[in-house]
């Protein structure tokens, strides 16, 4: 039993190696699958080249921006080069998780379309294994980064445990900064291209989705990968790493035993369970796709719960009883299950919320928008109740007080330990979406498109589910980070009470509540403006190249890709500054106001992000439901209204909403990092 306690770092590194190893194995398996006809491969290569070119340009831009905080962290005496190097490690691993996962996804799309010629099961296996590569890399590289850097600092450089964990805050900051850029840049790219393609192609020209005559169709397919695959991978890498570091930080408050390493052991167990869970994702020839995906998550969750038993017994060392630690971990697993189920209810085409939007589309565009907004708002209630109940349950199970806070932290870590399979569900979406596009553009048999459409409809739901999961975990993780901010001030001799009668705290609450709305507004504006540039370009090509519509002239796909790439990178910079600059400015004025700001950001950010992602997902599947023949089918007035709703919902669910998740945590991490500055000013 003591192996997990005595060798927690080694165990975590072995499990991280298993995740990366299986990621490589699944990649090699995918590359051995047939890639289809030359036309299919040509389309796939265009998507690959566009995605790779965009990510290179994005990461070069981010590297230039990241150089500034790297040098500031290194030269600031209170933090130093240990924190700065941790920042670089986090940034590099977050970038790698997104880049590698995306590269696998863009090679799996044509293989999924080719496999669909043989039936649903082969196509499902290719798409899910491609998603699993991204998922396993996220948890593998996340655990490898945290445990590996901690091991280097303590075993090789002989730093103390507290000093090593302090340097890990830099790693969390690096992952978070990359994540917010990846989410914003990728989200602006994907939705601007999608909006431009839909508005001119489907509504004005009346051509089908993914029609090869649409000049923006390749940009749209590129966007699916850089936003939903690379962006989500960077996002959940950051959430996973930040949570692990936050729980390790809180564990240092308990002198007995080795509690700071407990989250590493939990993460290792769940990786092993997730690898096994991948093999349980099997669909019958006419079976339910969504149930096959959820079966893998359920198996991994049960195996994790069993695996947590010996790990928890090893860390039952006098600070907590077995029941307190294990009960808190189970709360996290239950929260995961409930958040997935709730989000699926609000965004799945099987359930009433999506059907209500489709039904409202029959009476026009306005009623579609009204019903979609209402569904998004309603979708906040159940997740927030689950999160609130989980916070209270974990707190009470662990005994209340500071022990109760650690119980909440363990619940969050247990929840995030399942990130591997959750990311696999998300990456499944862009693979199947692109597979459908390739089937359409390569003029494959209708039976192939029927299979890819069925997979894509489920992919829309799983993408929404993973966003709900990520945002829910962000709310819990930010609570732990806020506690570290208050404890850090107290440890430095600045004891502050965040009293609601203090005008500085109230002012901070208002400013914090404003941040997610300002951030989301800038992201939405960016999508609208870049999407407008795409609309102008597509209209220009249709007007100046009449052979496009006749099928005798090839559209200039690269021009649309280039427009979106340049504009998306330019537009992502301003909103990304908000969670860095505003907390620093407010903290310099008043640490009490900064504390209020952090809480305000958590509360409004959680509600806004859930409303946006769930509402956008529901709008998307409401359109899909009508296109499948419900409420008038394709070409009807209801279909036109649903396209408008989906166009509004796209930047909600794929740009602004998901990017709020890393924004919340960046604000909290920045607050922790500037504690020495606050002490020098206010101490």
XYZ file of C-alpha atoms in Angstrom:
683
model
C 0.000 0.000 0.000
C 2.814 2.446 0.866
C 4.180 2.217 -2.672
C 1.734 4.931 -3.754
C 2.861 7.169 -0.883
C 6.599 6.495 -1.032
C 6.858 6.507 -4.837
C 3.973 8.749 -5.903
C 6.088 10.749 -8.358
C 7.533 7.595 -9.951
C 4.051 6.050 -10.218
C 2.686 9.225 -11.827
C 5.545 9.295 -14.338
C 4.993 5.620 -15.259
C 1.265 6.235 -15.802
C 2.009 9.366 -17.838
C 4.348 7.255 -19.967
C 1.557 4.694 -20.452
C -0.788 7.441 -21.690
C 1.768 8.835 -24.132
C 2.695 5.293 -25.245
C -0.917 4.384 -26.027
C -1.304 7.726 -27.801
C 1.605 6.775 -30.069
C 0.207 3.247 -30.548
C -3.225 4.548 -31.601
C -1.546 7.060 -33.939
C 0.397 4.317 -35.705
C -2.777 2.208 -35.932
C -4.655 5.126 -37.502
C -1.964 5.832 -40.064
C -2.158 2.202 -41.234
C -5.856 2.575 -42.113
C -6.751 3.230 -45.799
C -6.968 6.942 -46.603
C -9.403 6.707 -49.510
C -9.257 7.941 -53.088
C -6.823 10.532 -54.412
C -9.620 13.152 -54.353
C -10.321 12.425 -50.677
C -6.623 12.647 -49.825
C -6.292 15.900 -51.758
C -9.061 17.491 -49.694
C -7.575 16.120 -46.471
C -4.131 17.484 -47.368
C -5.620 20.933 -47.942
C -7.114 20.815 -44.424
C -3.834 19.515 -42.969
C -1.777 22.229 -44.613
C -4.173 24.988 -43.582
C -4.359 23.803 -39.966
C -0.598 23.325 -39.633
C 0.130 26.729 -41.206
C -2.335 28.461 -38.880
C -1.023 26.781 -35.735
C 2.574 27.612 -36.654
C 1.621 31.240 -37.138
C -0.391 31.267 -33.911
C 2.342 29.679 -31.808
C 5.007 32.026 -33.209
C 2.816 34.954 -32.156
C 2.197 33.432 -28.723
C 5.925 32.751 -28.262
C 6.645 36.426 -28.806
C 3.994 37.397 -26.263
C 5.078 34.707 -23.754
C 8.686 35.914 -23.780
C 7.676 38.945 -21.711
C 6.187 37.050 -18.702
C 9.011 34.486 -18.928
C 11.640 37.206 -18.452
C 9.599 39.047 -15.824
C 9.202 35.852 -13.774
C 12.896 35.009 -14.119
C 14.292 38.393 -13.166
C 11.805 39.008 -10.338
C 13.748 38.039 -7.216
C 10.721 36.849 -5.245
C 9.933 34.239 -7.908
C 13.066 33.491 -9.932
C 14.122 31.228 -12.778
C 12.594 28.085 -11.264
C 9.143 29.614 -11.763
C 10.118 30.996 -15.188
C 11.332 27.601 -16.421
C 8.132 26.054 -15.085
C 6.229 28.649 -17.138
C 8.137 27.570 -20.262
C 7.521 23.869 -19.544
C 3.784 24.440 -19.125
C 3.577 26.531 -22.284
C 5.516 24.003 -24.392
C 3.558 20.971 -23.180
C 0.218 22.729 -23.642
C 1.236 23.652 -27.195
C 2.435 20.104 -27.875
C -0.813 18.534 -26.643
C -2.853 20.707 -29.001
C -0.509 20.466 -31.979
C -0.049 16.674 -31.906
C -3.726 15.965 -31.251
C -4.737 18.245 -34.113
C -2.254 16.630 -36.507
C -3.702 13.201 -35.777
C -7.271 14.487 -36.193
C -6.633 15.987 -39.630
C -5.227 12.664 -40.819
C -8.102 10.674 -39.350
C -10.846 12.576 -41.175
C -10.348 10.982 -44.601
C -9.758 7.590 -42.966
C -13.080 7.912 -41.124
C -14.859 8.719 -44.388
C -13.182 5.750 -46.092
C -14.073 3.441 -43.183
C -17.700 4.602 -43.426
C -17.884 2.758 -46.766
C -17.660 -0.455 -44.698
C -20.280 0.577 -42.151
C -20.875 2.448 -38.912
C -18.646 0.376 -36.651
C -15.355 0.812 -38.609
C -15.957 4.561 -39.017
C -16.740 4.918 -35.314
C -13.553 3.047 -34.325
C -11.322 5.279 -36.461
C -12.912 8.520 -35.224
C -12.883 7.554 -31.545
C -9.300 6.276 -31.606
C -8.254 9.556 -33.201
C -9.988 11.409 -30.386
C -8.355 9.123 -27.846
C -4.908 10.200 -29.052
C -5.674 13.798 -28.106
C -7.243 12.760 -24.790
C -4.404 10.517 -23.670
C -1.821 13.126 -24.652
C -3.587 15.771 -22.572
C -3.505 13.754 -19.345
C -0.190 12.095 -20.167
C 1.675 15.312 -20.895
C -0.122 17.100 -18.050
C 0.928 14.543 -15.452
C 4.367 14.208 -17.036
C 4.905 17.962 -16.783
C 3.738 18.379 -13.182
C 5.287 15.204 -11.744
C 8.421 15.416 -13.901
C 9.231 19.036 -13.084
C 8.483 18.435 -9.403
C 10.788 15.403 -9.440
C 13.594 17.387 -11.090
C 13.290 20.222 -8.573
C 13.228 17.972 -5.502
C 15.394 14.976 -6.475
C 17.985 16.520 -8.801
C 18.142 20.181 -7.717
C 17.423 19.285 -4.069
C 14.791 21.987 -3.580
C 12.385 21.745 -0.666
C 8.884 20.451 -1.331
C 7.307 23.858 -0.667
C 9.777 25.632 -2.971
C 9.224 23.085 -5.752
C 5.430 23.428 -5.586
C 5.756 27.223 -5.647
C 7.740 26.905 -8.888
C 4.971 24.701 -10.299
C 2.690 27.770 -10.218
C 4.766 28.993 -13.151
C 3.976 25.775 -15.031
C 0.263 26.319 -14.392
C 0.545 29.919 -15.620
C 2.335 28.844 -18.813
C -0.340 26.262 -19.622
C -3.106 28.774 -18.897
C -1.648 31.514 -21.079
C -1.259 29.176 -24.055
C -4.755 27.856 -23.449
C -6.502 31.212 -23.552
C -4.713 32.133 -26.784
C -5.445 28.724 -28.329
C -9.091 28.923 -27.312
C -9.512 32.478 -28.568
C -7.480 32.202 -31.770
C -8.834 28.791 -32.712
C -12.368 29.763 -31.738
C -12.300 32.975 -33.779
C -10.863 31.065 -36.760
C -13.358 28.222 -36.720
C -16.478 30.276 -36.187
C -15.569 33.136 -38.521
C -14.986 30.604 -41.301
C -18.179 28.733 -40.399
C -20.287 31.908 -40.286
C -18.912 33.121 -43.622
C -19.427 29.751 -45.288
C -22.992 29.373 -43.999
C -24.269 32.898 -44.624
C -23.202 33.057 -48.266
C -23.184 29.376 -49.211
C -26.266 27.966 -47.509
C -28.481 31.042 -47.203
C -27.574 33.257 -50.194
C -26.378 30.716 -52.778
C -28.595 27.874 -51.557
C -25.868 25.227 -51.815
C -25.448 22.417 -49.250
C -23.102 22.492 -46.290
C -19.556 21.378 -47.199
C -20.269 21.932 -50.894
C -16.900 22.094 -52.734
C -18.132 25.156 -54.653
C -18.015 27.208 -51.427
C -14.649 29.073 -51.241
C -14.775 29.026 -47.412
C -15.386 25.292 -47.045
C -11.713 24.355 -46.515
C -11.305 27.212 -44.011
C -14.369 25.862 -42.181
C -12.849 22.368 -41.986
C -9.492 23.773 -40.877
C -11.286 25.721 -38.160
C -12.940 22.601 -36.763
C -9.485 21.239 -35.978
C -7.653 24.319 -34.722
C -10.606 25.314 -32.543
C -12.308 22.154 -31.317
C -9.269 19.864 -31.296
C -6.142 21.952 -30.638
C -8.057 24.540 -28.606
C -9.837 22.025 -26.389
C -6.655 19.985 -25.863
C -4.762 23.085 -24.705
C -7.756 24.098 -22.573
C -8.090 20.827 -20.676
C -4.310 20.371 -20.432
C -4.274 23.708 -18.654
C -7.236 22.820 -16.428
C -5.663 19.468 -15.527
C -2.232 20.928 -14.732
C -3.614 23.942 -12.850
C -5.844 21.734 -10.713
C -3.020 19.326 -9.867
C -0.749 22.208 -8.833
C -3.521 23.906 -6.817
C -4.276 20.697 -4.889
C -0.558 20.142 -4.259
C -0.309 23.706 -2.931
C -3.217 23.183 -0.568
C -1.730 19.872 0.581
C 1.326 21.703 1.971
C -0.933 23.141 4.685
C -1.027 19.712 6.375
C 2.290 18.790 7.996
C 1.696 15.076 8.486
C 2.341 12.546 5.734
C 2.793 13.353 2.062
C -0.543 14.846 1.011
C 0.887 17.178 -1.695
C 1.588 14.083 -3.810
C -1.853 12.487 -3.377
C -3.313 14.208 -6.506
C -0.477 12.803 -8.643
C -1.364 9.260 -7.582
C -5.075 9.878 -8.298
C -4.218 11.166 -11.763
C -2.082 8.089 -12.458
C -4.845 5.661 -11.496
C -7.385 7.393 -13.734
C -5.004 7.259 -16.705
C -4.824 3.481 -16.414
C -8.618 3.318 -16.081
C -9.068 5.580 -19.130
C -6.831 3.417 -21.315
C -8.987 0.401 -20.426
C -12.152 2.466 -20.974
C -11.141 3.261 -24.564
C -11.530 -0.423 -25.467
C -15.134 -0.475 -24.199
C -16.284 2.122 -26.753
C -17.936 -0.276 -29.188
C -21.010 0.340 -31.284
C -23.277 -2.304 -32.805
C -24.121 -2.023 -36.549
C -27.403 -0.273 -35.742
C -26.593 0.639 -32.155
C -26.499 3.943 -30.294
C -23.326 5.937 -30.949
C -23.706 8.157 -27.897
C -24.285 5.159 -25.606
C -21.110 3.501 -26.917
C -19.113 6.616 -26.052
C -20.655 6.978 -22.617
C -20.022 3.298 -21.881
C -16.277 3.910 -22.121
C -16.559 6.860 -19.713
C -18.682 4.837 -17.280
C -16.228 1.899 -17.278
C -13.278 4.232 -16.688
C -15.154 6.017 -13.887
C -15.955 2.764 -12.071
C -12.387 1.490 -12.470
C -11.041 4.807 -11.170
C -13.302 4.602 -8.132
C -11.946 1.114 -7.393
C -8.353 2.168 -8.022
C -8.680 5.124 -5.665
C -9.146 2.701 -2.742
C -5.529 1.437 -2.413
C -4.164 4.884 -3.242
C -6.250 6.545 -0.556
C -5.341 3.905 2.020
C -1.686 4.719 1.361
C -2.263 8.420 2.120
C -4.427 7.839 5.225
C -1.720 9.256 7.469
C -3.306 11.111 10.381
C -4.550 14.257 8.696
C -7.636 12.572 7.275
C -9.428 9.276 7.647
C -9.833 6.991 4.640
C -13.533 7.841 4.451
C -12.879 11.588 4.315
C -10.414 11.389 1.437
C -12.153 8.633 -0.499
C -15.594 10.171 -0.020
C -14.330 13.487 -1.398
C -12.828 11.746 -4.441
C -16.123 9.959 -5.118
C -17.923 13.304 -5.002
C -15.697 14.471 -7.865
C -16.513 11.405 -9.958
C -20.244 11.848 -9.325
C -20.026 15.520 -10.361
C -18.363 14.443 -13.614
C -21.139 11.976 -14.389
C -23.904 14.468 -13.573
C -22.380 17.348 -15.568
C -22.021 15.093 -18.615
C -25.620 13.869 -18.290
C -27.066 17.364 -17.775
C -25.202 18.896 -20.701
C -26.245 15.992 -22.942
C -29.884 16.616 -21.961
C -29.733 20.279 -22.978
C -27.768 19.769 -26.200
C -28.731 16.288 -27.458
C -31.256 16.062 -30.270
C -33.103 13.289 -28.398
C -34.338 15.640 -25.677
C -36.933 18.387 -25.393
C -34.665 21.507 -25.167
C -33.300 20.968 -28.690
C -36.715 19.939 -30.004
C -38.225 23.125 -28.559
C -35.769 25.262 -30.577
C -36.530 23.268 -33.744
C -40.240 23.700 -33.110
C -39.835 27.445 -32.544
C -38.036 27.712 -35.890
C -41.328 27.060 -37.670
C -42.522 30.562 -36.756
C -39.402 32.401 -37.857
C -35.856 33.497 -37.135
C -36.749 35.638 -34.117
C -38.580 32.862 -32.269
C -35.646 30.516 -32.905
C -33.278 33.057 -31.320
C -35.592 33.696 -28.369
C -36.033 29.983 -27.610
C -32.286 29.329 -28.002
C -31.405 32.094 -25.550
C -33.981 30.758 -23.098
C -32.590 27.203 -23.343
C -29.065 28.488 -22.682
C -30.220 30.374 -19.593
C -32.200 27.403 -18.275
C -29.187 25.161 -18.844
C -27.261 26.972 -16.095
C -29.563 25.881 -13.281
C -28.873 22.155 -12.955
C -25.052 22.316 -13.390
C -24.744 25.100 -10.836
C -26.902 23.157 -8.362
C -24.678 20.099 -8.881
C -21.497 22.142 -8.401
C -22.892 23.854 -5.283
C -24.024 20.529 -3.813
C -20.641 18.987 -4.643
C -18.781 21.811 -2.891
C -20.856 21.432 0.263
C -20.728 17.614 0.198
C -16.947 17.410 -0.230
C -16.451 20.109 2.416
C -18.583 18.309 4.986
C -17.255 14.822 4.188
C -13.682 16.039 4.776
C -14.580 17.591 8.127
C -15.058 21.287 7.380
C -12.563 24.101 7.939
C -9.268 23.907 6.057
C -9.676 20.128 5.903
C -13.000 20.711 4.158
C -11.299 22.891 1.551
C -8.836 20.094 0.895
C -11.801 17.763 0.454
C -13.137 20.112 -2.244
C -9.690 20.117 -3.874
C -9.606 16.310 -3.964
C -13.090 16.271 -5.529
C -11.853 18.610 -8.275
C -8.756 16.492 -8.896
C -10.840 13.320 -9.111
C -13.145 15.078 -11.569
C -10.238 16.302 -13.733
C -8.514 12.914 -13.592
C -11.145 11.766 -16.138
C -10.069 14.432 -18.628
C -8.444 11.902 -20.973
C -11.708 10.306 -22.059
C -13.596 13.600 -21.960
C -11.130 15.147 -24.433
C -11.468 11.989 -26.558
C -15.219 12.662 -26.764
C -14.536 16.241 -27.811
C -11.915 15.457 -30.477
C -14.325 12.841 -31.883
C -16.453 15.804 -33.030
C -14.103 17.605 -35.477
C -12.927 14.275 -36.922
C -16.475 13.217 -37.792
C -17.409 16.728 -38.965
C -14.458 16.787 -41.383
C -15.221 13.222 -42.491
C -18.681 14.366 -43.520
C -17.189 17.320 -45.375
C -14.802 15.058 -47.274
C -17.656 12.684 -48.146
C -19.622 15.639 -49.547
C -16.732 17.235 -51.456
C -15.499 13.918 -52.875
C -19.068 13.026 -53.967
C -19.091 9.726 -52.090
C -22.169 7.523 -52.022
C -25.135 8.802 -50.009
C -24.800 5.834 -47.636
C -21.369 7.151 -46.560
C -22.747 10.603 -45.845
C -25.587 9.044 -43.834
C -23.040 7.390 -41.528
C -20.813 10.461 -41.221
C -23.868 12.656 -40.535
C -24.949 10.322 -37.727
C -21.444 10.445 -36.233
C -21.296 14.237 -36.665
C -24.630 14.765 -34.877
C -23.278 12.860 -31.873
C -20.007 14.784 -32.171
C -21.921 18.058 -31.784
C -23.341 16.779 -28.510
C -20.034 15.450 -27.174
C -18.320 18.756 -27.968
C -20.931 20.541 -25.874
C -20.620 17.944 -23.100
C -16.870 18.417 -22.802
C -17.237 22.185 -22.638
C -19.742 21.850 -19.782
C -17.346 19.516 -17.996
C -14.384 21.872 -18.479
C -16.306 24.917 -17.285
C -17.713 23.126 -14.229
C -14.245 21.980 -13.212
C -12.930 25.522 -13.752
C -15.409 26.872 -11.209
C -14.271 24.361 -8.595
C -10.560 24.761 -9.397
C -10.816 28.561 -9.195
C -12.247 28.247 -5.679
C -9.102 26.388 -4.594
C -6.889 28.961 -6.312
C -8.753 31.765 -4.525
C -8.026 30.082 -1.201
C -4.337 29.947 -2.155
C -4.426 33.682 -2.833
C -5.808 34.429 0.642
C -3.417 31.947 2.304
C -0.462 33.375 0.394
C -1.254 36.860 1.669
C -1.604 35.559 5.232
C 1.667 33.591 5.056
C 3.416 36.789 3.945
C 2.017 38.649 6.948
C -0.884 40.442 5.263
C -4.032 39.162 6.990
C -7.068 40.345 5.054
C -10.738 39.698 5.744
C -12.923 39.886 2.656
C -15.894 41.597 4.269
C -18.971 42.352 2.173
C -19.334 45.686 3.991
C -15.913 46.735 2.633
C -16.415 49.022 -0.400
C -13.163 47.757 -1.951
C -14.425 44.159 -1.857
C -17.767 45.197 -3.362
C -16.016 47.226 -6.070
C -13.831 44.199 -6.816
C -16.898 41.954 -7.072
C -18.409 44.274 -9.680
C -15.168 44.483 -11.657
C -14.748 40.713 -11.526
C -18.329 40.209 -12.639
C -17.674 42.533 -15.562
C -14.579 40.676 -16.835
C -16.282 37.606 -18.388
C -18.839 39.818 -20.150
C -16.181 42.169 -21.536
C -14.011 39.212 -22.537
C -16.918 37.402 -24.244
C -18.024 40.596 -26.005
C -14.579 41.124 -27.534
C -14.474 37.477 -28.657
C -17.962 37.682 -30.206
C -17.116 40.950 -31.935
C -13.973 39.374 -33.370
C -15.975 36.475 -34.822
C -18.518 38.840 -36.349
C -15.913 41.050 -37.968
C -13.677 38.278 -39.262
C -16.773 36.389 -40.419
C -17.789 39.538 -42.300
C -14.425 39.521 -44.094
C -15.085 35.919 -45.156
C -18.568 36.837 -46.403
C -17.116 39.625 -48.554
C -14.456 37.277 -49.965
C -16.922 34.479 -50.778
C -19.301 36.941 -52.449
C -16.373 38.339 -54.454
C -15.368 34.922 -55.724
C -18.932 34.022 -56.679
C -19.278 37.331 -58.564
C -15.877 37.363 -60.283
C -15.607 33.611 -60.948
C -19.008 32.490 -62.311
C -17.575 29.100 -63.242
C -17.536 28.166 -59.537
C -21.288 27.657 -59.349
C -21.270 25.774 -62.646
C -18.547 23.444 -61.393
C -16.113 24.443 -64.147
C -13.862 26.658 -62.033
C -12.065 25.824 -58.767
C -12.603 28.268 -55.855
C -9.572 29.955 -54.294
C -9.705 28.097 -50.958
C -6.293 29.338 -49.784
C -7.381 32.984 -49.984
C -10.211 32.404 -47.490
C -7.913 30.417 -45.168
C -5.309 33.193 -45.236
C -7.850 35.921 -44.470
C -9.212 34.055 -41.455
C -5.766 33.065 -40.147
C -4.335 36.584 -40.175
C -7.435 38.189 -38.715
C -7.966 35.561 -35.995
C -4.430 35.975 -34.664
C -4.746 39.759 -34.683
C -8.121 39.718 -32.921
C -7.126 37.243 -30.164
C -4.552 39.525 -28.529
C -6.767 42.175 -26.899
C -9.221 39.886 -25.044
C -6.314 37.705 -23.873
C -4.854 40.696 -22.003
C -7.970 41.114 -19.842
C -7.329 38.308 -17.272
C -3.678 39.407 -16.936
C -3.828 43.206 -16.910
C -7.003 43.854 -14.898
C -6.075 41.700 -11.823
C -2.631 43.350 -11.680
C -4.122 46.853 -11.880
C -6.789 46.099 -9.268
C -4.298 44.355 -6.939
C -1.983 47.358 -7.000
C -4.901 49.508 -5.845
C -6.209 47.098 -3.183
C -5.650 43.399 -2.362
C -9.167 43.351 -0.909
C -10.577 44.516 -4.226
C -8.546 41.832 -6.014
C -10.074 39.163 -3.769
C -13.545 40.436 -4.625
C -12.608 40.488 -8.306
C -11.611 36.809 -8.239
C -14.918 35.736 -6.695
C -16.924 37.936 -9.072
C -15.124 36.455 -12.075
C -15.780 32.896 -10.895
C -19.498 33.462 -10.329
C -20.457 35.363 -13.471
C -17.956 33.468 -15.615
C -19.469 30.131 -14.623
C -23.026 31.184 -15.485
C -22.109 32.962 -18.708
C -19.925 30.145 -20.004
C -22.521 27.438 -19.320
C -25.303 29.508 -20.919
C -23.196 30.145 -24.015
C -21.883 26.629 -24.559
C -25.143 24.814 -23.833
C -27.262 27.305 -25.766
C -24.910 27.178 -28.745
C -24.847 23.386 -28.726
C -28.644 23.261 -28.601
C -28.925 25.676 -31.549
C -26.527 23.524 -33.570
C -28.398 20.275 -32.989
C -31.761 21.968 -33.534
C -30.560 22.712 -37.070
C -29.326 19.122 -37.457
C -32.708 17.799 -36.272
C -34.531 19.819 -38.942
C -32.033 18.733 -41.592
C -32.846 15.132 -40.667
C -36.436 15.781 -41.711
C -38.189 17.129 -38.618
C -40.397 20.263 -38.706
C -40.231 20.699 -42.471
C -36.740 19.441 -43.247
C -34.086 21.001 -45.490
C -35.171 23.935 -47.602
C -38.107 24.863 -45.366
C -38.622 28.189 -43.592
C -37.873 26.414 -40.319
C -34.530 25.269 -41.751
C -33.600 28.831 -42.748
C -34.432 30.047 -39.230
C -32.403 27.233 -37.678
C -29.369 28.175 -39.792
C -29.601 31.705 -38.404
C -29.822 30.362 -34.855
C -26.856 28.074 -35.422
C -24.853 30.986 -36.835
C -25.513 32.986 -33.657
C -24.801 29.967 -31.464
C -21.498 29.103 -33.127
C -19.386 31.861 -31.520
C -21.311 31.286 -28.279
C -20.330 27.641 -27.977
C -16.985 27.517 -29.759
C -15.329 30.874 -29.113
C -16.505 33.062 -26.251
C -18.049 30.458 -23.926
C -15.177 27.945 -23.769
C -12.490 30.662 -23.573
C -14.030 31.941 -20.317
C -12.773 28.721 -18.690
C -9.020 29.500 -18.943
C -9.727 33.200 -18.419
C -11.095 32.500 -14.926
C -8.044 30.499 -13.913
C -5.514 32.907 -15.424
C -6.944 35.704 -13.275
C -6.530 33.552 -10.144
C -3.006 32.399 -11.045
C -1.902 35.967 -11.771
C -3.249 36.965 -8.343
C -1.116 34.268 -6.678
C 1.993 35.218 -8.664
C 1.779 38.925 -7.761
C 1.466 38.316 -4.013
C 5.111 39.456 -3.444
C 4.327 42.659 -5.368
C 1.199 43.261 -3.280
C 3.146 42.712 -0.063
C 5.810 45.211 -1.134
C 3.094 47.815 -1.812
C 0.559 47.129 0.950
C 2.561 45.210 3.552
